[in-house]
Coordinates of C-alpha atoms and ligand atoms in Angstrom, one line a residue:
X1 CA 122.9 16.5 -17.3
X2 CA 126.1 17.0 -19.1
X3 CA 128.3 16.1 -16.7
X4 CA 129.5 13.1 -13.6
X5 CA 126.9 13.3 -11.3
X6 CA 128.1 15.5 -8.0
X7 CA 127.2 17.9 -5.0
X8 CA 128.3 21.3 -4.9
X9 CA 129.8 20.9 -1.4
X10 CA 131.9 23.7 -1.9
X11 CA 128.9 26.2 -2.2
X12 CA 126.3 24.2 -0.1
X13 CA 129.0 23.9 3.3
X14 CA 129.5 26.8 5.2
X15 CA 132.7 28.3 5.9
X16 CA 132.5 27.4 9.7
X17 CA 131.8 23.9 8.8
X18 CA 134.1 23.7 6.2
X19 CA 136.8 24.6 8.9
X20 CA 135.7 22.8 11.6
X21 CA 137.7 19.6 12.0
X22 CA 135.0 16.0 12.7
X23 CA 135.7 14.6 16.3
X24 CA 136.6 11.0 15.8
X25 CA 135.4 8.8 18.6
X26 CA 137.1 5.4 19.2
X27 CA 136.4 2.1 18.0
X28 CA 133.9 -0.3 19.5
X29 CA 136.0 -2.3 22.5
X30 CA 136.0 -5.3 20.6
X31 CA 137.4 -4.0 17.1
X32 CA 140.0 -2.3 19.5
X33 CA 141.2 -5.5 21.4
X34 CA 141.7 -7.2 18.2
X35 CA 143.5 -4.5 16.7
X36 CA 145.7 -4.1 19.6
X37 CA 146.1 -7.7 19.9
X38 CA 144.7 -8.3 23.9
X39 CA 141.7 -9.9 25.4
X40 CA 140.5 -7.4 28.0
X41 CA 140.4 -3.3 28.1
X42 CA 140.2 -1.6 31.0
X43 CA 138.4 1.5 29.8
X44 CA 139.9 4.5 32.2
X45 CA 139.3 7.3 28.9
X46 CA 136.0 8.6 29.5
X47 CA 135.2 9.1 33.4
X48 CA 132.6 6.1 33.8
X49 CA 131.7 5.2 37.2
X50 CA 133.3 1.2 37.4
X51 CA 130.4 0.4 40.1
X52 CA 128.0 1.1 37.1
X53 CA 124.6 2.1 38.2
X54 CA 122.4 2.5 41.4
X55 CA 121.0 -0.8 42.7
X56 CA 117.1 0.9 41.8
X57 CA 118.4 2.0 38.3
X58 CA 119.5 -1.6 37.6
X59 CA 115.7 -2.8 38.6
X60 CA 114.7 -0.2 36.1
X61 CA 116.8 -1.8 33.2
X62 CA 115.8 -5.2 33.6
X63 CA 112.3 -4.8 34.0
X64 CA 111.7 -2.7 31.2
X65 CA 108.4 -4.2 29.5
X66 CA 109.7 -4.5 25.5
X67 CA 106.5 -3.0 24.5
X68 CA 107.3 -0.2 25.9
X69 CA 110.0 0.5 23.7
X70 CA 107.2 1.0 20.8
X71 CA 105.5 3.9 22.6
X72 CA 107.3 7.7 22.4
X73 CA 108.1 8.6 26.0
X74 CA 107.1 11.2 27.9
X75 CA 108.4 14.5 25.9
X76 CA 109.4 17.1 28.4
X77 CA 110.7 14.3 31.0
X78 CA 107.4 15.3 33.3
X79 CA 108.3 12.9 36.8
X80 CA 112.0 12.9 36.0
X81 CA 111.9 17.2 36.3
X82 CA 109.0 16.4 39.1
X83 CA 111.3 14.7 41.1
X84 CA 114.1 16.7 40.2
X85 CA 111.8 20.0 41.3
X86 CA 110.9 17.9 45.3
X87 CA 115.0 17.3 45.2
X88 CA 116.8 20.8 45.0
X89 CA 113.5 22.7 46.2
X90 CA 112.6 24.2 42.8
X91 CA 110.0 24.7 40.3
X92 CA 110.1 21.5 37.6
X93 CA 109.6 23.7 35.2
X94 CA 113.2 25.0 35.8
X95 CA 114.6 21.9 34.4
X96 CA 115.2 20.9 30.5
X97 CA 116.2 17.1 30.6
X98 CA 118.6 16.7 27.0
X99 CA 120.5 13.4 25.4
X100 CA 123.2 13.7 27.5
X101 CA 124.4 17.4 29.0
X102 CA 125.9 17.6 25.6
X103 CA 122.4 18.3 24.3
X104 CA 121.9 20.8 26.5
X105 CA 125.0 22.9 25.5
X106 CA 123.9 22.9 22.2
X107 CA 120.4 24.1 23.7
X108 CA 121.7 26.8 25.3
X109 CA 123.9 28.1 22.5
X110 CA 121.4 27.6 19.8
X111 CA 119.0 30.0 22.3
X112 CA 121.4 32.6 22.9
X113 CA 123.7 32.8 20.2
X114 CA 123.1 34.5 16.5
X115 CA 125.8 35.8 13.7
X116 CA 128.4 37.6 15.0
X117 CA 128.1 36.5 18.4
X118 CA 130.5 34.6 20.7
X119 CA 131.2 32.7 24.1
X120 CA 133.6 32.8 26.7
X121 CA 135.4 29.7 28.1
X122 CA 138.6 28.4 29.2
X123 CA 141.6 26.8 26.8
X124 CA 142.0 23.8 28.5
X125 CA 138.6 22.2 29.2
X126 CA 135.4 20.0 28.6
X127 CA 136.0 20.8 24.4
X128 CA 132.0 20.2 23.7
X129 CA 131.5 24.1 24.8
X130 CA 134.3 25.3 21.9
X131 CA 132.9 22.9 19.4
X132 CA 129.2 23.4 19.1
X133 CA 130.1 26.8 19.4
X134 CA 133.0 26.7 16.2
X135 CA 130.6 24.1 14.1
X136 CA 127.1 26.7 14.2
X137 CA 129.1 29.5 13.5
X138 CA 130.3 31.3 17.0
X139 CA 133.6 32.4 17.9
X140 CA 134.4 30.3 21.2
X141 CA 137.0 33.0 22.9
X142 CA 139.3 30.5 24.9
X143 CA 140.9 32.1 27.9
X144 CA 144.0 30.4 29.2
X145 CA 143.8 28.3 32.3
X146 CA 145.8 29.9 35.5
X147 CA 147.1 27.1 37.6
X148 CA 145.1 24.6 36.2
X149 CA 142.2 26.3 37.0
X150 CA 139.7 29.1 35.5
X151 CA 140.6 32.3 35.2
X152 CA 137.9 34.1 36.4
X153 CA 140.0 37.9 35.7
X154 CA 140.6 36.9 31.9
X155 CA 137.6 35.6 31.1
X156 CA 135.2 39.2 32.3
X157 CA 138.1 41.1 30.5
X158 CA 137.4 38.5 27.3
X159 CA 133.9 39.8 27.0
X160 CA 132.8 42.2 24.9
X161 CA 129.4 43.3 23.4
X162 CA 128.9 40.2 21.4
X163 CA 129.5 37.8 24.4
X164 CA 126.5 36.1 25.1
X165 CA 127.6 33.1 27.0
X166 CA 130.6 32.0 29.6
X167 CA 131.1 28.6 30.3
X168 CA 132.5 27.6 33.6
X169 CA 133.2 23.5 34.1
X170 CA 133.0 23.4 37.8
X171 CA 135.0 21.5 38.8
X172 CA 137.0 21.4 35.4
X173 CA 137.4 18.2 33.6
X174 CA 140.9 17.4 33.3
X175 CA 142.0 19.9 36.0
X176 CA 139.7 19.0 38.8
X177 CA 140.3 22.7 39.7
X178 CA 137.4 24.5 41.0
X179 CA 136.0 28.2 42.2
X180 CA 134.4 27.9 45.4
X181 CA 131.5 29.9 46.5
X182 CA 132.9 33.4 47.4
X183 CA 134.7 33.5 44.1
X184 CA 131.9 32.1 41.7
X185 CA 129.4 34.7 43.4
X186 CA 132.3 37.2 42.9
X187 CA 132.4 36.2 39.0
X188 CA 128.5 36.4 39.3
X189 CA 128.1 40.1 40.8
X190 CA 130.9 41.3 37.9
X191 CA 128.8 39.8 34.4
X192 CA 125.8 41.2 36.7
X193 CA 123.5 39.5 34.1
X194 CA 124.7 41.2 30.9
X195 CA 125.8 37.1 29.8
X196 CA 124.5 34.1 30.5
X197 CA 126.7 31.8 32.8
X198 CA 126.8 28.4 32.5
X199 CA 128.3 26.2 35.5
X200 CA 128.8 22.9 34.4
X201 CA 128.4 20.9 36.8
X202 CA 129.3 17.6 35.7
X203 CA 131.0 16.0 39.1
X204 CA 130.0 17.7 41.7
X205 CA 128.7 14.3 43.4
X206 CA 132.2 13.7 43.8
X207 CA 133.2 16.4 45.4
X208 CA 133.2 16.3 49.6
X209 CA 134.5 19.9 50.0
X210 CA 132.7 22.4 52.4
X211 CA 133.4 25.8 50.3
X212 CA 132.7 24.0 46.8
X213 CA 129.6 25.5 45.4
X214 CA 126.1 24.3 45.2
X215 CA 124.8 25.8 41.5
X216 CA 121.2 25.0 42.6
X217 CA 120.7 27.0 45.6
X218 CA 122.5 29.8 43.5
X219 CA 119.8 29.8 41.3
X220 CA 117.1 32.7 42.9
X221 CA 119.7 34.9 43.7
X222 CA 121.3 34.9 40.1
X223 CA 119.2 34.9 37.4
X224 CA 121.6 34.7 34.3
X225 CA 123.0 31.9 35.9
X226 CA 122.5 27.9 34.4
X227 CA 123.1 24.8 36.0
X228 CA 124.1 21.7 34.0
X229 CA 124.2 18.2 36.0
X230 CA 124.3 14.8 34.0
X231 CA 123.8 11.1 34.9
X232 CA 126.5 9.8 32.9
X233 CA 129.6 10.5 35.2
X234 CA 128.1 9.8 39.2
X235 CA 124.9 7.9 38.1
X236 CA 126.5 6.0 36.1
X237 CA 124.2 5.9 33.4
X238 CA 126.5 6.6 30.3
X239 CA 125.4 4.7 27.9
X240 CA 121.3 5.9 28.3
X241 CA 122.9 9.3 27.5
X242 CA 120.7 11.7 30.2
X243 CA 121.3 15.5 31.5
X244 CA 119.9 18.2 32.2
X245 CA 119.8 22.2 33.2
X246 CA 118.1 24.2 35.5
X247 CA 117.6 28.0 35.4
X248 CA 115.3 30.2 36.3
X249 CA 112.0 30.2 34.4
X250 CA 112.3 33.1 32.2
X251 CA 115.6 32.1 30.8
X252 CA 114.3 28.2 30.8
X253 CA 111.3 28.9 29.4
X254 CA 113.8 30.7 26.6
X255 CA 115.9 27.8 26.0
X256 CA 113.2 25.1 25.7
X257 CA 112.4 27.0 22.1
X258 CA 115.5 25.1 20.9
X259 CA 115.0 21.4 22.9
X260 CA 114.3 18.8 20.2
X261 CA 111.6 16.8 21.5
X262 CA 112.0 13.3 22.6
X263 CA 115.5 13.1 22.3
X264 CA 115.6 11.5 25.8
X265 CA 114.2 8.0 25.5
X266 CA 112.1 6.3 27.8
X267 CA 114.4 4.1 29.9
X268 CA 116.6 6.8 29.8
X269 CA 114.2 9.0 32.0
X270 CA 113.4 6.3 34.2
X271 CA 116.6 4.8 35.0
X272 CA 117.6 8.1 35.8
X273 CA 114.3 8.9 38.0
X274 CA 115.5 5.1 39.9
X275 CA 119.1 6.7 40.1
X276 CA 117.7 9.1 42.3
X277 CA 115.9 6.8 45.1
X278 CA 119.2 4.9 45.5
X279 CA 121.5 8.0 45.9
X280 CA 123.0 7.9 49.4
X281 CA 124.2 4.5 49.3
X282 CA 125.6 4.8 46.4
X283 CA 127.3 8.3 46.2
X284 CA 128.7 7.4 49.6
X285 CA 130.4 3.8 47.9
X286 CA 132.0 5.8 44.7
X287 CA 133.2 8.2 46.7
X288 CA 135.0 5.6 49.1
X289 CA 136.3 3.7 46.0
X290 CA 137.5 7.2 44.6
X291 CA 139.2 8.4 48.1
X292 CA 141.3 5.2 48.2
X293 CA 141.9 4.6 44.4
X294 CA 143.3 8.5 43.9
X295 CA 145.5 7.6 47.0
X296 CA 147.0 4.9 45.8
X297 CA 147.5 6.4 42.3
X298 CA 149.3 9.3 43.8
X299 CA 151.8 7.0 45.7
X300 CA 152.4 4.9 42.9
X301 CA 152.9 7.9 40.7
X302 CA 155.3 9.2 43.2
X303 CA 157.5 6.2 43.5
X304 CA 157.1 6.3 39.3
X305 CA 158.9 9.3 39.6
X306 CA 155.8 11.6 37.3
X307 CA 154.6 14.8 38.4
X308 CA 150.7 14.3 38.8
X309 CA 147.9 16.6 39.1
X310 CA 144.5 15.3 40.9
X311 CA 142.1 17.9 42.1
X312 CA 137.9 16.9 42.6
X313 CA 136.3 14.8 40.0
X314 CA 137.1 10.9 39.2
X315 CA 139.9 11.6 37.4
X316 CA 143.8 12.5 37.8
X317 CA 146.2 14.0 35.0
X318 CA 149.6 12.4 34.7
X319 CA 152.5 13.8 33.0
X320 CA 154.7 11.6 31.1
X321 CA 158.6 11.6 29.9
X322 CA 156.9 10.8 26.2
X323 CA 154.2 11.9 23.9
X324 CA 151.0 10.8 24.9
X325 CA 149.8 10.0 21.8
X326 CA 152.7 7.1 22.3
X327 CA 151.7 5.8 25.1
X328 CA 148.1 5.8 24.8
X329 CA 148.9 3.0 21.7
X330 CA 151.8 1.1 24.3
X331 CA 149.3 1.6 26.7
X332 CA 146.1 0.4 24.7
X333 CA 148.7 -2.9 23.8
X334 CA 148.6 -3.7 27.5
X335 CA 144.9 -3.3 27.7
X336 CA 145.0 -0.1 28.9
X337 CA 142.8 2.6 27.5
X338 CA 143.8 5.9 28.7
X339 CA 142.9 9.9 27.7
X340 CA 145.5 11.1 25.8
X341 CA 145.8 14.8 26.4
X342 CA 147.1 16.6 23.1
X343 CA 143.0 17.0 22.7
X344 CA 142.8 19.4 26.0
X345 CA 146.0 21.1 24.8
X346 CA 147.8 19.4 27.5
X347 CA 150.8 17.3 25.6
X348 CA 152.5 15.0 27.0
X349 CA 150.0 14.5 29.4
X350 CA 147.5 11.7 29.9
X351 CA 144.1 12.0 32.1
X352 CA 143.8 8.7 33.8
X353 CA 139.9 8.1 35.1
X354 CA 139.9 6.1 38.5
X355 CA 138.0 2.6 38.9
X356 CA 138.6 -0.4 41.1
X357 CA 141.7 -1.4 42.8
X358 CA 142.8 -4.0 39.6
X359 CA 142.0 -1.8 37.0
X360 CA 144.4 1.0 38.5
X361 CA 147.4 -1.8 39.2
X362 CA 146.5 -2.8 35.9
X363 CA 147.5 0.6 34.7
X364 CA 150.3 1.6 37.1
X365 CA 152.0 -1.9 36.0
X366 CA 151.7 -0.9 32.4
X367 CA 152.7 2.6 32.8
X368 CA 155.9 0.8 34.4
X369 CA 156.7 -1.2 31.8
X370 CA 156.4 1.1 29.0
X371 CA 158.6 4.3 30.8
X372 CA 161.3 1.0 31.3
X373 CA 160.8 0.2 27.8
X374 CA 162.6 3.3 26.7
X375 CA 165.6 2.4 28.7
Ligands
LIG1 C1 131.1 14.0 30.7 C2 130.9 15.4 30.8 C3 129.7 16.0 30.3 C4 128.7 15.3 29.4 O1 127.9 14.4 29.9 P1 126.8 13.7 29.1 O2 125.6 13.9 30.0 O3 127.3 12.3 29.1 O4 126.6 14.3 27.8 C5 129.5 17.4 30.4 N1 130.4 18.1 31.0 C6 131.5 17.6 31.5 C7 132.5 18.5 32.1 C8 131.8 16.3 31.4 O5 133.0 15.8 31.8

């Protein structure tokens, strides 16, 4: 060896890599308090449900035997996908259980997708679809939202022989837009299984309208079409990191090739299992807390003088008189932690996610005070 040691990055990285720019997540709560100089955070960034979990998830989580934790768990998520199967009426084996649904997107692109290939989605949307896509090497063809919602038009005339997959986020996170039934069947019958389609269906416990569409029961009658759900927004089960697909057996029984196995620990799968004993009681309560906390946050935002935008889901956008990359930091320095939007390709706007009454005064206070602060 002649020379300092090294690593020829520059031939080892691929291009697409090279390119793609690392997501950086935030600090830990704690290193963020004391850099923004408070003593509490009300986190309203990420969509957590602020009841936290299901009274028989929380049994779960404190009974868990510690020698459990030295055995592997089950690998393929056998009573969680049982149970799953007894609760929409399917086959278990149409279920793939990942680390969070953002396991399963990679899944389902790593099945589907080789060189050349590419996937369909909106501009302004859940950004995991576009990323895993960009970082292994697929073109992610973004298709502009049309009034706030997906564009269902642009996206089939997006498509061409190398599509293999279109991602639908149902209803969309920021938006809260959504298709209903006639017009995701309508989107259906025009691929006509030449693509897959994924509907992600990420907050569709929140949702109380009649024409909003059920994925599962869509399932027979379309067989390109997969299902995403997760435990992290609803169930409240976050930080276990638990989702999953469903599909019809064929195109499951492709996309298991790619599942990792045992990437979905142990207390993961049976909290989640627990989560969905205790459903009823506990959808109905989140979606109470929701109903009133959106109301107020529309008044208030109303008397603040700033155009909002709240459709389904547990979150509302706002749109502010100042970059929002500004006021997350003056919000964050009130012990406020807010999505700024620049990420979603919204700027100037922030996505606000709702919780209990104090944490939302908390917010609409600080809001105050900052758009005062600029005189
Ligand atoms: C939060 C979210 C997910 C990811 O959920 P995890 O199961 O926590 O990985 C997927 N899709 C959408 C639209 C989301 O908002």
């Amino acid at each position: 060896m002649n020379h300092a040691p090294y690593v020829d990055l520059d031939r080892l990285v691929p291009d697409y890599v090279k390119r793609f720019e690392a997501y950086i997540p935030s600090k830990p709560d704690p290193e963020l308090m004391r850099l923004y100089g408070v003593d509490h955070l009300h986190r309203l960034n990420n969509n957590e449900n602020h009841l936290g979990p299901p009274e028989p998830s929380r049994r779960v989580l404190e009974g868990f035997p510690p020698p459990r934790a030295s055995l592997y768990p089950s690998g393929d998520a056998w009573y969680l996908r049982q149970r799953l199967g007894q609760k929409f009426g399917l086959d278990p084996e149409q279920f793939l259980v990942g680390n969070g649904a953002n396991e399963v997107i990679a899944f389902v692109i790593k099945a589907f997708c080789q060189e050349g290939d590419n996937i369909v989605t909106a501009d302004k949307t859940f950004a995991v679809y576009e990323w895993v896509a960009e970082f292994s090497g697929f073109e992610a063809r973004l298709v502009p939202l049309k009034d706030f919602g997906f564009d269902d038009q642009g996206m089939l005339e997006a498509i061409d022989q190398r599509t293999k997959i279109l991602f639908v986020c149902n209803p969309n996170n920021p938006t809260g837009s959504f298709w209903d039934e006639a017009r995701l069947k309508g989107f259906l019958d025009a691929v006509d299984g030449r693509q897959i389609v994924v509907v992600d269906e990420a907050y569709i416990e929140f949702v109380e309208r009649p024409d909003f569409p059920d994925g599962m029961r869509l399932l027979t009658q379309y067989p390109n079409l997969v299902v995403f759900r997760t435990f992290s927004k609803m169930y409240a089960l976050a930080g276990l990191r638990i989702g999953y697909l469903a599909g019809q057996r064929e195109v499951v029984d492709v996309i298991r090739r790619t599942c990792v196995v045992y990437s979905v620990n142990a207390l993961a799968q049976e909290a989640a299992l627990a989560a969905l004993e205790g459903d009823e009681t506990h959808i109905r309560a989140t979606r109470e807390l929701i109903r009133r906390e959106k109301d107020y946050l529309g008044r208030e935002l109303a008397r603040l003088g700033l155009t909002s935008h709240a459709g389904e889901g547990c979150f509302v956008m706002v749109r502010l008189p100042m970059s929002d990359t500004l006021a997350y930091r003056k919000l964050m320095a009130k012990g406020v932690m807010i999505r700024s939007m620049t990420g979603f390709r919204f700027p100037n706007w922030i996505r606000v996610s709702i919780g209990r009454h104090q944490a939302m005064q908390a917010f609409i206070q600080a809001l105050e005070e900052i758009l005062a602060e600029r005189g």
